[in-house]
Amino acid sequence: MYADGDGGRRYTRRAVLAAVSGVSMVLAGCSTAGRPTDEDETTRAVAQSESSVSAPFTDVYQDIIDSVVVVFGYNEQGRVGQGSGFLAFDDIVVTNQHVIADTDDLVVGFSDGTTTTGELVGSDIYSDLAAIELAETPEGRRSLEFVSREPPVGTEVLVVGAPFGLGASASTGIVSGVDRPLPSPTGFSVPDTVQTDAAVNPGNSGGPLTTKDGQVVGVINSGGGENIAFGISAALVKRVIPMLLENGEYEHSFVGVGLNELTPPLVRANEFGRSTGVYITTVVPDGPADGTLQGSDGEDEALGVQAPTGGDLVVGVDGQAIQSRGELSTHLALRTSPGDLLSLSLIRYGERREVSM
């Protein structure tokens, strides 16, 4: 950091280098027809410096903001919901299911103050997604595109929405995690969510999480303190929303088991000899897994705590190794449909087995 002699203001080394770079570009572009004054050069250098520092996210914000909306939900008691959303899939507004829950009437507002009514086409509580058809889409708006593949951890991202009802707001961060199974009020986890450290607050729900190219990485679902927030992955959105548009609902694959991540006590109590895989704690009676998979039937003390024992350890599915609960949830959500035959590799009482269900 550097400090000048005027009031102790501080500048980062990056800002100083950007300013120097801006001056160089101005000087290199001078023509022989006329010579700018020192004041002109200074003004242009400062403008170039500001542009080079802010451009990466300023440009994408300006490019997508007209496609980002505020969603207001009303019923007989008045306004009951407010969140964000964005245009996708030929001018359909994508948002969260919890934004439109318990609403009868929907009003959608754009960044220029234009408002229109919306009709709920379909929603899915298990992925927390909803699709809204607009009565009228203002001219000049475009549908945002989704990423073709999940960006790696460390990718810079932008959140645009209406936190606390403050429309046209943006925050930045990185993708800080992928394949996260996110707990939800349904008792089931939302699979394959994207984790970010970008600031997310109430009202951001349903808004886009985008790359610096303006492509949607996910639909913001939840956030708060500790610099951690989550978005429903582009891959899951691209599976669910088209089915909502076609049928009004989405049918998820269901195995019928309770799962636990492996912990050191659980590994030691069951003598697994490995720390990767997904532990089966319970099997739903008469569910798809009943008679095929085995849940815990006892417990033992390990490392000073009680741990369940006797359950299957799933280590592979459809020929692919499974490291965690998140990987299993992602596979089921993105690569299977109800009625498919599922092949599992598991360890039961120290022996590896192959089963189908």
GROMACS .gro file of C-alpha atoms in nm:
model
  357
    1MET     CA    1   0.000   0.000   0.000
    2TYR     CA    2   0.111   0.358  -0.066
    3ALA     CA    3   0.009   0.685   0.105
    4ASP     CA    4   0.023   1.030  -0.053
    5GLY     CA    5   0.073   1.359   0.126
    6ASP     CA    6  -0.292   1.471   0.111
    7GLY     CA    7  -0.497   1.358   0.408
    8GLY     CA    8  -0.329   1.017   0.428
    9ARG     CA    9  -0.528   0.866   0.138
   10ARG     CA   10  -0.404   0.522   0.043
   11TYR     CA   11  -0.378   0.359  -0.293
   12THR     CA   12  -0.315  -0.005  -0.378
   13ARG     CA   13  -0.020  -0.100  -0.593
   14ARG     CA   14  -0.267  -0.231  -0.851
   15ALA     CA   15  -0.437   0.109  -0.877
   16VAL     CA   16  -0.100   0.283  -0.919
   17LEU     CA   17   0.008   0.041  -1.192
   18ALA     CA   18  -0.330   0.081  -1.364
   19ALA     CA   19  -0.288   0.457  -1.368
   20VAL     CA   20   0.064   0.429  -1.513
   21SER     CA   21  -0.067   0.189  -1.779
   22GLY     CA   22  -0.348   0.431  -1.864
   23VAL     CA   23  -0.100   0.720  -1.916
   24SER     CA   24   0.114   0.504  -2.143
   25MET     CA   25  -0.185   0.412  -2.359
   26VAL     CA   26  -0.286   0.779  -2.394
   27LEU     CA   27   0.061   0.887  -2.493
   28ALA     CA   28   0.098   0.607  -2.745
   29GLY     CA   29  -0.226   0.714  -2.910
   30CYS     CA   30  -0.134   1.077  -2.971
   31SER     CA   31  -0.162   1.194  -3.330
   32THR     CA   32   0.073   1.436  -3.505
   33ALA     CA   33  -0.210   1.669  -3.605
   34GLY     CA   34  -0.235   1.834  -3.265
   35ARG     CA   35  -0.085   1.812  -2.922
   36PRO     CA   36  -0.315   1.777  -2.617
   37THR     CA   37  -0.257   1.995  -2.317
   38ASP     CA   38  -0.122   1.860  -1.990
   39GLU     CA   39  -0.471   1.899  -1.842
   40ASP     CA   40  -0.624   1.691  -2.126
   41GLU     CA   41  -0.365   1.420  -2.079
   42THR     CA   42  -0.428   1.404  -1.704
   43THR     CA   43  -0.806   1.387  -1.747
   44ARG     CA   44  -0.784   1.112  -2.007
   45ALA     CA   45  -0.531   0.915  -1.800
   46VAL     CA   46  -0.755   0.924  -1.493
   47ALA     CA   47  -1.058   0.814  -1.699
   48GLN     CA   48  -0.857   0.530  -1.854
   49SER     CA   49  -0.735   0.428  -1.509
   50GLU     CA   50  -1.089   0.416  -1.367
   51SER     CA   51  -1.212   0.218  -1.669
   52SER     CA   52  -0.935  -0.043  -1.645
   53VAL     CA   53  -1.005  -0.100  -1.275
   54SER     CA   54  -1.385  -0.122  -1.292
   55ALA     CA   55  -1.449  -0.267  -1.638
   56PRO     CA   56  -1.454  -0.644  -1.570
   57PHE     CA   57  -1.769  -0.634  -1.356
   58THR     CA   58  -1.906  -0.299  -1.471
   59ASP     CA   59  -1.941  -0.426  -1.827
   60VAL     CA   60  -2.118  -0.749  -1.736
   61TYR     CA   61  -2.350  -0.568  -1.494
   62GLN     CA   62  -2.451  -0.320  -1.762
   63ASP     CA   63  -2.495  -0.604  -2.009
   64ILE     CA   64  -2.733  -0.812  -1.794
   65ILE     CA   65  -2.910  -0.564  -1.565
   66ASP     CA   66  -3.199  -0.511  -1.809
   67SER     CA   67  -3.271  -0.885  -1.788
   68VAL     CA   68  -3.277  -0.897  -1.407
   69VAL     CA   69  -3.609  -0.836  -1.231
   70VAL     CA   70  -3.769  -0.788  -0.892
   71VAL     CA   71  -4.056  -1.030  -0.820
   72PHE     CA   72  -4.342  -0.920  -0.592
   73GLY     CA   73  -4.597  -1.174  -0.466
   74TYR     CA   74  -4.940  -1.086  -0.328
   75ASN     CA   75  -5.239  -1.265  -0.179
   76GLU     CA   76  -5.547  -1.162   0.020
   77GLN     CA   77  -5.329  -1.053   0.311
   78GLY     CA   78  -5.123  -0.821   0.090
   79ARG     CA   79  -4.762  -0.859  -0.016
   80VAL     CA   80  -4.623  -1.189   0.109
   81GLY     CA   81  -4.308  -1.233  -0.093
   82GLN     CA   82  -4.033  -1.042  -0.267
   83GLY     CA   83  -3.723  -1.163  -0.441
   84SER     CA   84  -3.523  -1.144  -0.760
   85GLY     CA   85  -3.534  -1.323  -1.092
   86PHE     CA   86  -3.407  -1.303  -1.449
   87LEU     CA   87  -3.514  -1.369  -1.805
   88ALA     CA   88  -3.418  -1.705  -1.953
   89PHE     CA   89  -3.564  -1.975  -2.179
   90ASP     CA   90  -3.727  -1.733  -2.427
   91ASP     CA   91  -3.828  -1.457  -2.186
   92ILE     CA   92  -3.949  -1.675  -1.901
   93VAL     CA   93  -3.860  -1.535  -1.558
   94VAL     CA   94  -3.666  -1.786  -1.348
   95THR     CA   95  -3.679  -1.742  -0.971
   96ASN     CA   96  -3.699  -1.944  -0.647
   97GLN     CA   97  -4.004  -2.144  -0.545
   98HIS     CA   98  -3.988  -1.989  -0.199
   99VAL     CA   99  -4.019  -1.641  -0.353
  100ILE     CA  100  -4.360  -1.721  -0.505
  101ALA     CA  101  -4.488  -1.958  -0.233
  102ASP     CA  102  -4.836  -1.874  -0.098
  103THR     CA  103  -4.891  -1.602  -0.358
  104ASP     CA  104  -5.196  -1.546  -0.579
  105ASP     CA  105  -5.077  -1.252  -0.789
  106LEU     CA  106  -4.732  -1.173  -0.923
  107VAL     CA  107  -4.588  -0.839  -1.032
  108VAL     CA  108  -4.248  -0.822  -1.202
  109GLY     CA  109  -4.041  -0.503  -1.211
  110PHE     CA  110  -3.747  -0.416  -1.437
  111SER     CA  111  -3.451  -0.193  -1.361
  112ASP     CA  112  -3.595   0.103  -1.558
  113GLY     CA  113  -3.912   0.105  -1.344
  114THR     CA  114  -4.128  -0.084  -1.595
  115THR     CA  115  -4.366  -0.335  -1.432
  116THR     CA  116  -4.586  -0.611  -1.567
  117THR     CA  117  -4.792  -0.896  -1.429
  118GLY     CA  118  -4.672  -1.253  -1.429
  119GLU     CA  119  -4.837  -1.594  -1.432
  120LEU     CA  120  -4.683  -1.888  -1.251
  121VAL     CA  121  -4.622  -2.162  -1.509
  122GLY     CA  122  -4.479  -2.416  -1.266
  123SER     CA  123  -4.270  -2.458  -0.953
  124ASP     CA  124  -4.069  -2.729  -0.781
  125ILE     CA  125  -4.019  -2.719  -0.406
  126TYR     CA  126  -3.742  -2.981  -0.409
  127SER     CA  127  -3.509  -2.778  -0.632
  128ASP     CA  128  -3.656  -2.445  -0.513
  129LEU     CA  129  -3.718  -2.327  -0.870
  130ALA     CA  130  -4.012  -2.155  -1.036
  131ALA     CA  131  -4.098  -2.030  -1.385
  132ILE     CA  132  -4.307  -1.717  -1.447
  133GLU     CA  133  -4.455  -1.612  -1.781
  134LEU     CA  134  -4.486  -1.236  -1.828
  135ALA     CA  135  -4.794  -1.063  -1.965
  136GLU     CA  136  -4.557  -0.837  -2.157
  137THR     CA  137  -4.180  -0.821  -2.196
  138PRO     CA  138  -4.035  -0.473  -2.253
  139GLU     CA  139  -3.843  -0.424  -2.576
  140GLY     CA  140  -3.468  -0.465  -2.574
  141ARG     CA  141  -3.459  -0.734  -2.306
  142ARG     CA  142  -3.281  -1.062  -2.373
  143SER     CA  143  -3.278  -1.404  -2.211
  144LEU     CA  144  -2.957  -1.479  -2.022
  145GLU     CA  145  -2.757  -1.786  -2.121
  146PHE     CA  146  -2.630  -2.056  -1.886
  147VAL     CA  147  -2.278  -2.191  -1.860
  148SER     CA  148  -2.222  -2.515  -2.051
  149ARG     CA  149  -2.013  -2.664  -1.772
  150GLU     CA  150  -1.964  -2.594  -1.405
  151PRO     CA  151  -1.686  -2.338  -1.351
  152PRO     CA  152  -1.402  -2.445  -1.122
  153VAL     CA  153  -1.355  -2.322  -0.768
  154GLY     CA  154  -1.188  -1.981  -0.777
  155THR     CA  155  -1.385  -1.850  -1.077
  156GLU     CA  156  -1.485  -1.484  -1.031
  157VAL     CA  157  -1.862  -1.434  -1.020
  158LEU     CA  158  -2.121  -1.157  -0.993
  159VAL     CA  159  -2.454  -1.156  -0.805
  160VAL     CA  160  -2.722  -0.918  -0.933
  161GLY     CA  161  -3.059  -0.870  -0.766
  162ALA     CA  162  -3.258  -0.676  -0.509
  163PRO     CA  163  -3.120  -0.739  -0.158
  164PHE     CA  164  -3.347  -0.586   0.108
  165GLY     CA  165  -3.565  -0.460  -0.178
  166LEU     CA  166  -3.282  -0.244  -0.316
  167GLY     CA  167  -3.310  -0.316  -0.687
  168ALA     CA  168  -3.024  -0.312  -0.937
  169SER     CA  169  -2.765  -0.412  -0.676
  170ALA     CA  170  -2.450  -0.613  -0.740
  171SER     CA  171  -2.191  -0.796  -0.533
  172THR     CA  172  -1.885  -0.993  -0.638
  173GLY     CA  173  -1.687  -1.292  -0.522
  174ILE     CA  174  -1.568  -1.630  -0.639
  175VAL     CA  175  -1.706  -1.980  -0.672
  176SER     CA  176  -1.591  -2.116  -0.336
  177GLY     CA  177  -1.738  -2.467  -0.364
  178VAL     CA  178  -1.933  -2.702  -0.592
  179ASP     CA  179  -2.152  -3.014  -0.562
  180ARG     CA  180  -2.296  -2.896  -0.230
  181PRO     CA  181  -2.612  -3.074  -0.106
  182LEU     CA  182  -2.808  -2.789   0.052
  183PRO     CA  183  -3.056  -2.870   0.332
  184SER     CA  184  -3.409  -2.748   0.265
  185PRO     CA  185  -3.740  -2.729   0.456
  186THR     CA  186  -3.868  -3.031   0.259
  187GLY     CA  187  -3.641  -3.271   0.450
  188PHE     CA  188  -3.458  -3.344   0.125
  189SER     CA  189  -3.139  -3.169   0.014
  190VAL     CA  190  -3.123  -2.948  -0.293
  191PRO     CA  191  -2.845  -3.122  -0.492
  192ASP     CA  192  -2.552  -2.982  -0.686
  193THR     CA  193  -2.559  -2.627  -0.550
  194VAL     CA  194  -2.279  -2.379  -0.616
  195GLN     CA  195  -2.117  -2.211  -0.318
  196THR     CA  196  -1.992  -1.851  -0.336
  197ASP     CA  197  -1.842  -1.594  -0.101
  198ALA     CA  198  -2.022  -1.307  -0.277
  199ALA     CA  199  -2.249  -1.108  -0.046
  200VAL     CA  200  -2.608  -1.243  -0.059
  201ASN     CA  201  -2.895  -1.111   0.152
  202PRO     CA  202  -3.275  -1.143   0.173
  203GLY     CA  203  -3.417  -1.025  -0.159
  204ASN     CA  204  -3.131  -1.172  -0.364
  205SER     CA  205  -3.315  -1.504  -0.381
  206GLY     CA  206  -3.390  -1.602  -0.741
  207GLY     CA  207  -3.136  -1.365  -0.894
  208PRO     CA  208  -2.851  -1.477  -1.122
  209LEU     CA  209  -2.500  -1.574  -1.022
  210THR     CA  210  -2.296  -1.507  -1.335
  211THR     CA  211  -1.945  -1.527  -1.474
  212LYS     CA  212  -1.763  -1.220  -1.603
  213ASP     CA  213  -1.896  -1.320  -1.946
  214GLY     CA  214  -2.253  -1.278  -1.822
  215GLN     CA  215  -2.338  -1.648  -1.833
  216VAL     CA  216  -2.548  -1.783  -1.548
  217VAL     CA  217  -2.366  -2.017  -1.309
  218GLY     CA  218  -2.664  -2.059  -1.079
  219VAL     CA  219  -2.985  -1.920  -0.933
  220ILE     CA  220  -2.922  -1.765  -0.591
  221ASN     CA  221  -3.102  -1.965  -0.325
  222SER     CA  222  -2.976  -1.856   0.015
  223GLY     CA  223  -2.703  -1.666   0.191
  224GLY     CA  224  -2.615  -1.464   0.495
  225GLY     CA  225  -2.321  -1.421   0.725
  226GLU     CA  226  -1.980  -1.585   0.721
  227ASN     CA  227  -1.929  -1.500   0.352
  228ILE     CA  228  -2.106  -1.812   0.231
  229ALA     CA  229  -2.404  -1.834  -0.003
  230PHE     CA  230  -2.550  -2.090  -0.240
  231GLY     CA  231  -2.704  -2.101  -0.586
  232ILE     CA  232  -2.892  -2.376  -0.766
  233SER     CA  233  -2.657  -2.497  -1.037
  234ALA     CA  234  -2.708  -2.414  -1.405
  235ALA     CA  235  -2.710  -2.787  -1.482
  236LEU     CA  236  -3.006  -2.852  -1.250
  237VAL     CA  237  -3.190  -2.541  -1.369
  238LYS     CA  238  -3.157  -2.658  -1.729
  239ARG     CA  239  -3.317  -2.990  -1.633
  240VAL     CA  240  -3.599  -2.858  -1.416
  241ILE     CA  241  -3.723  -2.538  -1.584
  242PRO     CA  242  -3.797  -2.689  -1.930
  243MET     CA  243  -4.006  -2.960  -1.760
  244LEU     CA  244  -4.191  -2.697  -1.558
  245LEU     CA  245  -4.269  -2.515  -1.882
  246GLU     CA  246  -4.392  -2.837  -2.040
  247ASN     CA  247  -4.574  -3.006  -1.751
  248GLY     CA  248  -4.593  -2.754  -1.469
  249GLU     CA  249  -4.397  -2.990  -1.243
  250TYR     CA  250  -4.076  -3.190  -1.223
  251GLU     CA  251  -4.043  -3.550  -1.105
  252HIS     CA  252  -3.723  -3.629  -0.916
  253SER     CA  253  -3.542  -3.958  -0.879
  254PHE     CA  254  -3.605  -4.108  -0.535
  255VAL     CA  255  -3.397  -4.382  -0.372
  256GLY     CA  256  -3.554  -4.385  -0.027
  257VAL     CA  257  -3.255  -4.379   0.207
  258GLY     CA  258  -3.107  -4.162   0.480
  259LEU     CA  259  -2.744  -4.065   0.421
  260ASN     CA  260  -2.448  -3.962   0.634
  261GLU     CA  261  -2.111  -3.825   0.538
  262LEU     CA  262  -1.822  -4.031   0.670
  263THR     CA  263  -1.670  -3.902   0.994
  264PRO     CA  264  -1.363  -4.035   1.176
  265PRO     CA  265  -1.577  -4.199   1.451
  266LEU     CA  266  -1.806  -4.359   1.192
  267VAL     CA  267  -1.511  -4.492   0.992
  268ARG     CA  268  -1.344  -4.636   1.302
  269ALA     CA  269  -1.661  -4.786   1.450
  270ASN     CA  270  -1.736  -4.970   1.123
  271GLU     CA  271  -1.372  -5.055   1.045
  272PHE     CA  272  -1.413  -4.929   0.689
  273GLY     CA  273  -1.046  -4.872   0.617
  274ARG     CA  274  -1.134  -4.575   0.395
  275SER     CA  275  -1.273  -4.225   0.444
  276THR     CA  276  -1.462  -4.178   0.116
  277GLY     CA  277  -1.812  -4.287   0.027
  278VAL     CA  278  -2.165  -4.234   0.160
  279TYR     CA  279  -2.302  -4.416   0.464
  280ILE     CA  280  -2.661  -4.547   0.463
  281THR     CA  281  -2.824  -4.475   0.798
  282THR     CA  282  -3.186  -4.567   0.718
  283VAL     CA  283  -3.390  -4.731   0.444
  284VAL     CA  284  -3.749  -4.617   0.386
  285PRO     CA  285  -3.991  -4.913   0.427
  286ASP     CA  286  -4.144  -5.016   0.093
  287GLY     CA  287  -3.924  -4.760  -0.085
  288PRO     CA  288  -3.709  -4.828  -0.392
  289ALA     CA  289  -3.408  -4.931  -0.180
  290ASP     CA  290  -3.600  -5.158   0.059
  291GLY     CA  291  -3.462  -5.511   0.031
  292THR     CA  292  -3.155  -5.395  -0.161
  293LEU     CA  293  -2.970  -5.153   0.064
  294GLN     CA  294  -2.911  -5.188   0.437
  295GLY     CA  295  -2.923  -4.915   0.695
  296SER     CA  296  -2.759  -4.896   1.036
  297ASP     CA  297  -2.867  -5.164   1.284
  298GLY     CA  298  -2.654  -5.071   1.586
  299GLU     CA  299  -2.399  -4.832   1.727
  300ASP     CA  300  -2.057  -4.838   1.886
  301GLU     CA  301  -1.829  -4.595   2.065
  302ALA     CA  302  -1.532  -4.456   1.876
  303LEU     CA  303  -1.316  -4.156   1.956
  304GLY     CA  304  -1.535  -4.083   2.255
  305VAL     CA  305  -1.868  -4.063   2.067
  306GLN     CA  306  -2.142  -4.305   1.967
  307ALA     CA  307  -2.145  -4.386   1.595
  308PRO     CA  308  -2.398  -4.592   1.390
  309THR     CA  309  -2.284  -4.932   1.267
  310GLY     CA  310  -2.402  -5.199   1.025
  311GLY     CA  311  -2.509  -4.971   0.740
  312ASP     CA  312  -2.392  -5.001   0.380
  313LEU     CA  313  -2.114  -4.778   0.255
  314VAL     CA  314  -2.184  -4.671  -0.105
  315VAL     CA  315  -1.856  -4.622  -0.293
  316GLY     CA  316  -1.974  -4.619  -0.655
  317VAL     CA  317  -2.279  -4.560  -0.874
  318ASP     CA  318  -2.323  -4.661  -1.238
  319GLY     CA  319  -1.953  -4.735  -1.268
  320GLN     CA  320  -1.835  -4.403  -1.120
  321ALA     CA  321  -1.656  -4.369  -0.787
  322ILE     CA  322  -1.848  -4.178  -0.520
  323GLN     CA  323  -1.645  -3.971  -0.277
  324SER     CA  324  -1.918  -3.785  -0.087
  325ARG     CA  325  -2.289  -3.733  -0.034
  326GLY     CA  326  -2.272  -3.434  -0.267
  327GLU     CA  327  -2.139  -3.645  -0.553
  328LEU     CA  328  -2.411  -3.907  -0.505
  329SER     CA  329  -2.685  -3.641  -0.492
  330THR     CA  330  -2.549  -3.473  -0.803
  331HIS     CA  331  -2.540  -3.800  -0.997
  332LEU     CA  332  -2.898  -3.883  -0.905
  333ALA     CA  333  -3.022  -3.532  -0.988
  334LEU     CA  334  -2.843  -3.479  -1.318
  335ARG     CA  335  -2.793  -3.825  -1.467
  336THR     CA  336  -3.095  -4.031  -1.364
  337SER     CA  337  -3.473  -4.022  -1.401
  338PRO     CA  338  -3.752  -4.209  -1.223
  339GLY     CA  339  -3.769  -4.568  -1.350
  340ASP     CA  340  -3.398  -4.595  -1.436
  341LEU     CA  341  -3.199  -4.897  -1.322
  342LEU     CA  342  -2.935  -4.789  -1.072
  343SER     CA  343  -2.615  -4.990  -1.019
  344LEU     CA  344  -2.438  -4.943  -0.687
  345SER     CA  345  -2.102  -5.053  -0.553
  346LEU     CA  346  -2.101  -5.084  -0.175
  347ILE     CA  347  -1.918  -5.225   0.124
  348ARG     CA  348  -2.119  -5.432   0.371
  349TYR     CA  349  -1.953  -5.590   0.673
  350GLY     CA  350  -1.612  -5.547   0.512
  351GLU     CA  351  -1.703  -5.706   0.179
  352ARG     CA  352  -1.754  -5.526  -0.153
  353ARG     CA  353  -2.081  -5.595  -0.330
  354GLU     CA  354  -2.251  -5.490  -0.653
  355VAL     CA  355  -2.631  -5.439  -0.642
  356SER     CA  356  -2.897  -5.299  -0.871
  357MET     CA  357  -3.228  -5.132  -0.792
   0.00000   0.00000   0.00000
